[in-house]
Amino acid sequence: MVKPRSPLAAPPGTREANGATGASGGRRPGFPAALPAWGGAGAKPSAALSTPAASRGRTPKALGGELAPAVAGVGLDSAAVRAAMVRRLAQQGLAPEAVLQAFERVERHRFVDSGLVAQAYEDTSLPIGWGQTISKPSVVARMLGLLCEGRALPLGRVLEIGTGCGYQAALLAHLCREVYSMERLRPLHERARENLRPLRIPNVHLIFGDGTAGYPKGAPYAGIIAAAGGADIPTPWLEQLAVGARLVAPAELAPGRQSLVVVDRTAVGYERRVLEGVWFVPLKSGVA
């Protein structure tokens, strides 16, 4: 039996350059090889994060897919309400300091429809179109907190299943050296690309595809986090975890009832914890 590899160590024959050989025996996608300091815990945010919304060009509308003008001035006015959101998350004890710092740096209002900007920093999920939502900040903080809990930061390469509007991917960029984020809905994949492009985050790589099979070309992963819940945790996700890595995902372990599941891969197998009830959109296969 071949022992799984460490989450940070490159497998034999693997290079972190464009088109390098992957752990699955294929070739890694041609993503930029350089990983900037911006992505690490405690790193300074990109200058693009403080750019006024009016200069960001146009962002996709939540319901439809056509483009709508960004809201002028919101980026300058949101610091206080964003700080208040972070204080509420801190008071709830949902996440470590590094996760809270990521929430403080990433402007959530940039990832929601212009008509919902006033609700961007409330602890509520919001529609982002195509039957999907951006999760409540408290839920995102809880999952990121579990992913990072008791582990040295920044994490290595992490796989996100369900890019959505790109908000969680932007948060992960502060906590991981490299983020692969998969989305099965083409309009949302494009929306995330439009949302993230002005921020110039080079350690986030967006992938259009079916996330139920994971992304073997990038494996092994230091972590996997999912924003959709199936009947159980898909076997390919578990197989793509490195030794010492962790998976955080919802799963419908009883009919109509989802729970948050944490799986740690050890040298001898998997350790699984079932936590509180949650509700995410269903995990689906295929692309649309």
Short mmCIF file of C-alpha atoms in Angstrom, two decimals:
data_model
loop_
_atom_site.label_atom_id
_atom_site.label_comp_id
_atom_site.label_asym_id
_atom_site.label_seq_id
_atom_site.Cartn_x
_atom_site.Cartn_y
_atom_site.Cartn_z
CA MET A 1 0.00 0.00 0.00
CA VAL A 2 1.40 3.40 -0.94
CA LYS A 3 1.40 5.89 1.92
CA PRO A 4 -0.28 9.23 1.12
CA ARG A 5 2.05 12.18 0.83
CA SER A 6 2.51 15.16 3.11
CA PRO A 7 0.20 18.14 2.27
CA LEU A 8 3.12 20.51 1.75
CA ALA A 9 5.69 18.23 0.17
CA ALA A 10 5.70 17.94 -3.61
CA PRO A 11 5.35 14.33 -4.78
CA PRO A 12 8.32 12.67 -6.49
CA GLY A 13 8.79 14.01 -9.99
CA THR A 14 6.52 16.97 -9.32
CA ARG A 15 7.50 20.57 -10.10
CA GLU A 16 5.48 23.62 -9.15
CA ALA A 17 6.08 25.21 -12.55
CA ASN A 18 3.63 25.65 -15.39
CA GLY A 19 2.55 22.32 -16.84
CA ALA A 20 4.44 20.30 -14.21
CA THR A 21 3.66 16.66 -13.60
CA GLY A 22 0.89 16.17 -11.03
CA ALA A 23 0.40 13.57 -8.32
CA SER A 24 -2.17 11.82 -10.47
CA GLY A 25 0.40 11.10 -13.17
CA GLY A 26 -0.99 13.74 -15.54
CA ARG A 27 0.22 17.29 -15.97
CA ARG A 28 -0.64 20.18 -13.71
CA PRO A 29 -2.61 22.97 -15.36
CA GLY A 30 -0.61 25.87 -16.68
CA PHE A 31 -1.22 28.19 -13.75
CA PRO A 32 1.35 30.82 -12.72
CA ALA A 33 4.11 29.14 -10.74
CA ALA A 34 4.92 32.14 -8.53
CA LEU A 35 2.95 32.27 -5.28
CA PRO A 36 2.91 35.79 -3.80
CA ALA A 37 3.11 36.88 -0.17
CA TRP A 38 -0.46 38.24 -0.49
CA GLY A 39 -1.88 34.75 -0.05
CA GLY A 40 -0.32 34.00 3.33
CA ALA A 41 -1.73 34.46 6.79
CA GLY A 42 -0.77 37.84 8.16
CA ALA A 43 0.17 39.14 4.73
CA LYS A 44 -0.80 42.63 3.66
CA PRO A 45 -3.84 42.90 1.40
CA SER A 46 -3.43 43.73 -2.23
CA ALA A 47 -3.66 47.41 -3.10
CA ALA A 48 -6.57 46.45 -5.34
CA LEU A 49 -8.65 45.65 -2.24
CA SER A 50 -8.79 49.31 -1.27
CA THR A 51 -9.68 50.53 -4.74
CA PRO A 52 -13.04 52.35 -4.77
CA ALA A 53 -15.85 50.30 -6.25
CA ALA A 54 -16.41 52.91 -8.92
CA SER A 55 -13.04 52.10 -10.49
CA ARG A 56 -13.68 48.36 -10.70
CA GLY A 57 -15.55 48.55 -13.96
CA ARG A 58 -18.64 46.37 -14.19
CA THR A 59 -19.75 43.38 -12.15
CA PRO A 60 -22.28 40.69 -13.08
CA LYS A 61 -25.82 41.04 -11.93
CA ALA A 62 -26.99 38.31 -9.53
CA LEU A 63 -30.14 37.38 -11.38
CA GLY A 64 -29.44 36.74 -14.99
CA GLY A 65 -25.83 37.00 -15.98
CA GLU A 66 -25.80 40.38 -17.73
CA LEU A 67 -23.44 43.01 -16.38
CA ALA A 68 -24.49 45.85 -14.11
CA PRO A 69 -22.49 48.90 -13.02
CA ALA A 70 -20.69 48.64 -9.69
CA VAL A 71 -21.91 50.87 -6.87
CA ALA A 72 -19.75 53.99 -6.59
CA GLY A 73 -18.30 54.83 -3.19
CA VAL A 74 -19.33 51.66 -1.39
CA GLY A 75 -15.74 50.45 -1.01
CA LEU A 76 -14.86 53.64 0.89
CA ASP A 77 -17.91 53.48 3.15
CA SER A 78 -17.86 49.78 4.03
CA ALA A 79 -14.88 49.64 6.42
CA ALA A 80 -16.92 50.39 9.54
CA VAL A 81 -19.71 47.91 8.83
CA ARG A 82 -17.18 45.26 7.80
CA ALA A 83 -15.27 45.81 11.06
CA ALA A 84 -18.54 45.42 12.97
CA MET A 85 -19.18 42.11 11.16
CA VAL A 86 -15.72 40.90 12.14
CA ARG A 87 -16.31 41.89 15.79
CA ARG A 88 -19.52 39.85 15.81
CA LEU A 89 -17.70 36.84 14.40
CA ALA A 90 -14.95 37.24 17.00
CA GLN A 91 -17.50 37.41 19.82
CA GLN A 92 -19.02 34.15 18.63
CA GLY A 93 -15.61 32.47 18.74
CA LEU A 94 -16.12 30.94 15.32
CA ALA A 95 -12.64 31.31 13.88
CA PRO A 96 -8.98 31.98 14.73
CA GLU A 97 -7.40 35.40 14.32
CA ALA A 98 -5.98 34.66 10.86
CA VAL A 99 -9.47 33.90 9.53
CA LEU A 100 -10.88 37.07 11.10
CA GLN A 101 -8.10 39.08 9.47
CA ALA A 102 -9.09 37.64 6.09
CA PHE A 103 -12.71 38.71 6.68
CA GLU A 104 -11.50 42.19 7.53
CA ARG A 105 -9.49 42.47 4.30
CA VAL A 106 -11.96 41.02 1.79
CA GLU A 107 -14.88 43.28 0.95
CA ARG A 108 -18.00 41.12 0.80
CA HIS A 109 -20.08 43.80 -0.92
CA ARG A 110 -17.96 43.36 -4.06
CA PHE A 111 -19.34 39.82 -4.44
CA VAL A 112 -23.09 40.51 -4.19
CA ASP A 113 -25.55 42.14 -6.57
CA SER A 114 -25.63 45.93 -6.40
CA GLY A 115 -29.22 45.83 -5.15
CA LEU A 116 -28.14 43.79 -2.10
CA VAL A 117 -25.07 45.82 -1.13
CA ALA A 118 -26.82 47.26 1.95
CA GLN A 119 -27.14 43.70 3.32
CA ALA A 120 -23.62 42.59 2.44
CA TYR A 121 -22.29 42.67 6.01
CA GLU A 122 -25.34 41.24 7.73
CA ASP A 123 -25.14 37.64 8.90
CA THR A 124 -27.38 36.34 6.17
CA SER A 125 -27.07 34.33 2.98
CA LEU A 126 -27.86 36.25 -0.21
CA PRO A 127 -28.89 35.11 -3.69
CA ILE A 128 -26.17 35.28 -6.34
CA GLY A 129 -28.28 33.96 -9.21
CA TRP A 130 -28.80 30.61 -10.93
CA GLY A 131 -30.38 29.13 -7.81
CA GLN A 132 -27.26 29.66 -5.68
CA THR A 133 -26.41 31.78 -2.65
CA ILE A 134 -23.42 33.34 -0.93
CA SER A 135 -23.30 31.73 2.53
CA LYS A 136 -23.77 33.60 5.79
CA PRO A 137 -20.51 35.10 7.09
CA SER A 138 -20.85 33.08 10.31
CA VAL A 139 -21.09 29.82 8.36
CA VAL A 140 -18.11 30.69 6.17
CA ALA A 141 -16.11 31.67 9.27
CA ARG A 142 -17.03 28.42 10.99
CA MET A 143 -15.92 26.29 8.04
CA LEU A 144 -12.69 28.22 7.48
CA GLY A 145 -12.02 28.07 11.21
CA LEU A 146 -12.39 24.29 11.17
CA LEU A 147 -10.16 24.02 8.11
CA CYS A 148 -7.40 26.00 9.85
CA GLU A 149 -7.91 24.85 13.45
CA GLY A 150 -4.72 23.58 15.06
CA ARG A 151 -2.73 23.81 11.83
CA ALA A 152 0.24 25.90 10.76
CA LEU A 153 -0.66 28.71 8.38
CA PRO A 154 -0.57 29.35 5.55
CA LEU A 155 -1.89 25.99 4.43
CA GLY A 156 -0.49 24.51 1.24
CA ARG A 157 -2.64 23.80 -1.82
CA VAL A 158 -6.39 23.78 -1.04
CA LEU A 159 -9.31 22.70 -3.23
CA GLU A 160 -12.63 24.53 -3.01
CA ILE A 161 -15.72 22.80 -4.41
CA GLY A 162 -18.29 25.41 -5.46
CA THR A 163 -16.72 28.76 -6.33
CA GLY A 164 -20.04 30.58 -6.39
CA CYS A 165 -19.38 34.31 -6.61
CA GLY A 166 -15.74 33.92 -5.52
CA TYR A 167 -15.99 35.36 -1.99
CA GLN A 168 -14.73 32.32 -0.10
CA ALA A 169 -11.95 31.82 -2.65
CA ALA A 170 -10.76 35.37 -1.90
CA LEU A 171 -10.76 34.59 1.82
CA LEU A 172 -8.86 31.34 1.24
CA ALA A 173 -6.20 33.28 -0.66
CA HIS A 174 -5.12 34.83 2.66
CA LEU A 175 -4.96 31.45 4.39
CA CYS A 176 -3.39 29.17 1.76
CA ARG A 177 -0.41 29.23 -0.54
CA GLU A 178 -2.53 28.12 -3.50
CA VAL A 179 -6.28 27.75 -4.07
CA TYR A 180 -7.95 25.68 -6.79
CA SER A 181 -11.64 26.56 -6.92
CA MET A 182 -14.13 24.56 -9.00
CA GLU A 183 -17.57 25.63 -10.23
CA ARG A 184 -19.97 23.53 -12.32
CA LEU A 185 -22.19 26.41 -13.47
CA ARG A 186 -20.61 28.37 -16.30
CA PRO A 187 -22.38 31.70 -15.48
CA LEU A 188 -21.15 31.57 -11.87
CA HIS A 189 -17.66 30.59 -12.96
CA GLU A 190 -17.61 33.68 -15.18
CA ARG A 191 -19.10 35.85 -12.46
CA ALA A 192 -16.41 34.79 -10.00
CA ARG A 193 -13.77 35.58 -12.60
CA GLU A 194 -15.23 39.08 -13.07
CA ASN A 195 -15.39 39.62 -9.29
CA LEU A 196 -11.84 38.47 -8.63
CA ARG A 197 -10.09 39.95 -11.68
CA PRO A 198 -9.85 43.54 -10.29
CA LEU A 199 -8.32 42.21 -7.05
CA ARG A 200 -5.41 40.61 -8.94
CA ILE A 201 -5.07 37.62 -6.62
CA PRO A 202 -2.52 35.38 -8.34
CA ASN A 203 -2.74 32.37 -6.02
CA VAL A 204 -6.41 31.61 -6.81
CA HIS A 205 -7.07 29.45 -9.87
CA LEU A 206 -10.67 29.12 -11.10
CA ILE A 207 -11.67 25.86 -12.78
CA PHE A 208 -14.90 25.22 -14.66
CA GLY A 209 -15.88 21.59 -14.14
CA ASP A 210 -17.68 18.88 -12.18
CA GLY A 211 -16.44 19.06 -8.60
CA THR A 212 -17.91 15.75 -7.45
CA ALA A 213 -14.77 14.02 -8.72
CA GLY A 214 -12.48 16.61 -7.15
CA TYR A 215 -9.53 17.80 -9.21
CA PRO A 216 -6.91 15.03 -9.40
CA LYS A 217 -4.46 17.13 -11.43
CA GLY A 218 -3.80 19.31 -8.40
CA ALA A 219 -3.74 16.56 -5.75
CA PRO A 220 -2.65 15.91 -3.08
CA TYR A 221 -4.31 18.77 -1.19
CA ALA A 222 -3.58 20.22 2.23
CA GLY A 223 -7.32 20.87 2.55
CA ILE A 224 -10.63 20.54 0.76
CA ILE A 225 -13.68 22.67 1.51
CA ALA A 226 -17.09 22.35 -0.15
CA ALA A 227 -20.09 24.67 -0.43
CA ALA A 228 -22.61 22.00 -1.45
CA GLY A 229 -23.80 18.85 0.29
CA GLY A 230 -24.42 15.39 -1.12
CA ALA A 231 -25.61 12.14 0.45
CA ASP A 232 -22.09 11.60 1.82
CA ILE A 233 -18.54 12.77 1.29
CA PRO A 234 -17.43 11.70 -2.22
CA THR A 235 -14.65 9.11 -2.18
CA PRO A 236 -12.49 11.05 -4.71
CA TRP A 237 -12.28 13.97 -2.28
CA LEU A 238 -10.95 11.70 0.45
CA GLU A 239 -8.46 10.09 -1.91
CA GLN A 240 -7.12 13.50 -2.94
CA LEU A 241 -6.32 14.55 0.64
CA ALA A 242 -2.68 14.36 1.66
CA VAL A 243 -1.63 12.83 4.98
CA GLY A 244 -2.21 15.47 7.65
CA ALA A 245 -4.81 17.21 5.48
CA ARG A 246 -8.39 18.06 6.39
CA LEU A 247 -11.73 18.18 4.59
CA VAL A 248 -14.68 20.35 5.68
CA ALA A 249 -18.00 19.84 3.90
CA PRO A 250 -21.74 19.49 4.46
CA ALA A 251 -23.35 16.10 3.91
CA GLU A 252 -26.94 14.86 4.03
CA LEU A 253 -26.40 11.95 6.42
CA ALA A 254 -30.14 11.63 7.09
CA PRO A 255 -32.97 12.37 4.65
CA GLY A 256 -33.53 16.14 4.51
CA ARG A 257 -30.91 16.86 7.18
CA GLN A 258 -27.42 18.12 6.40
CA SER A 259 -24.59 18.15 8.92
CA LEU A 260 -21.15 19.68 8.85
CA VAL A 261 -18.54 16.94 8.48
CA VAL A 262 -14.81 17.21 9.18
CA VAL A 263 -12.44 14.49 7.95
CA ASP A 264 -8.75 14.34 8.84
CA ARG A 265 -6.47 12.04 6.88
CA THR A 266 -3.83 10.33 9.00
CA ALA A 267 -1.03 7.90 8.19
CA VAL A 268 -3.35 5.01 9.07
CA GLY A 269 -6.68 6.17 7.65
CA TYR A 270 -9.38 8.80 8.17
CA GLU A 271 -10.81 10.39 11.31
CA ARG A 272 -14.33 11.73 10.88
CA ARG A 273 -16.35 14.15 12.99
CA VAL A 274 -20.02 15.00 12.47
CA LEU A 275 -20.88 18.43 13.84
CA GLU A 276 -23.88 20.76 13.82
CA GLY A 277 -26.70 20.85 11.33
CA VAL A 278 -26.32 23.16 8.32
CA TRP A 279 -28.09 23.77 5.05
CA PHE A 280 -26.31 24.18 1.74
CA VAL A 281 -27.42 23.77 -1.86
CA PRO A 282 -27.37 20.14 -3.06
CA LEU A 283 -24.15 18.73 -4.50
CA LYS A 284 -24.74 17.94 -8.18
CA SER A 285 -22.66 16.28 -10.85
CA GLY A 286 -22.13 17.48 -14.40
CA VAL A 287 -21.78 21.02 -15.71
CA ALA A 288 -24.32 23.57 -16.90
#
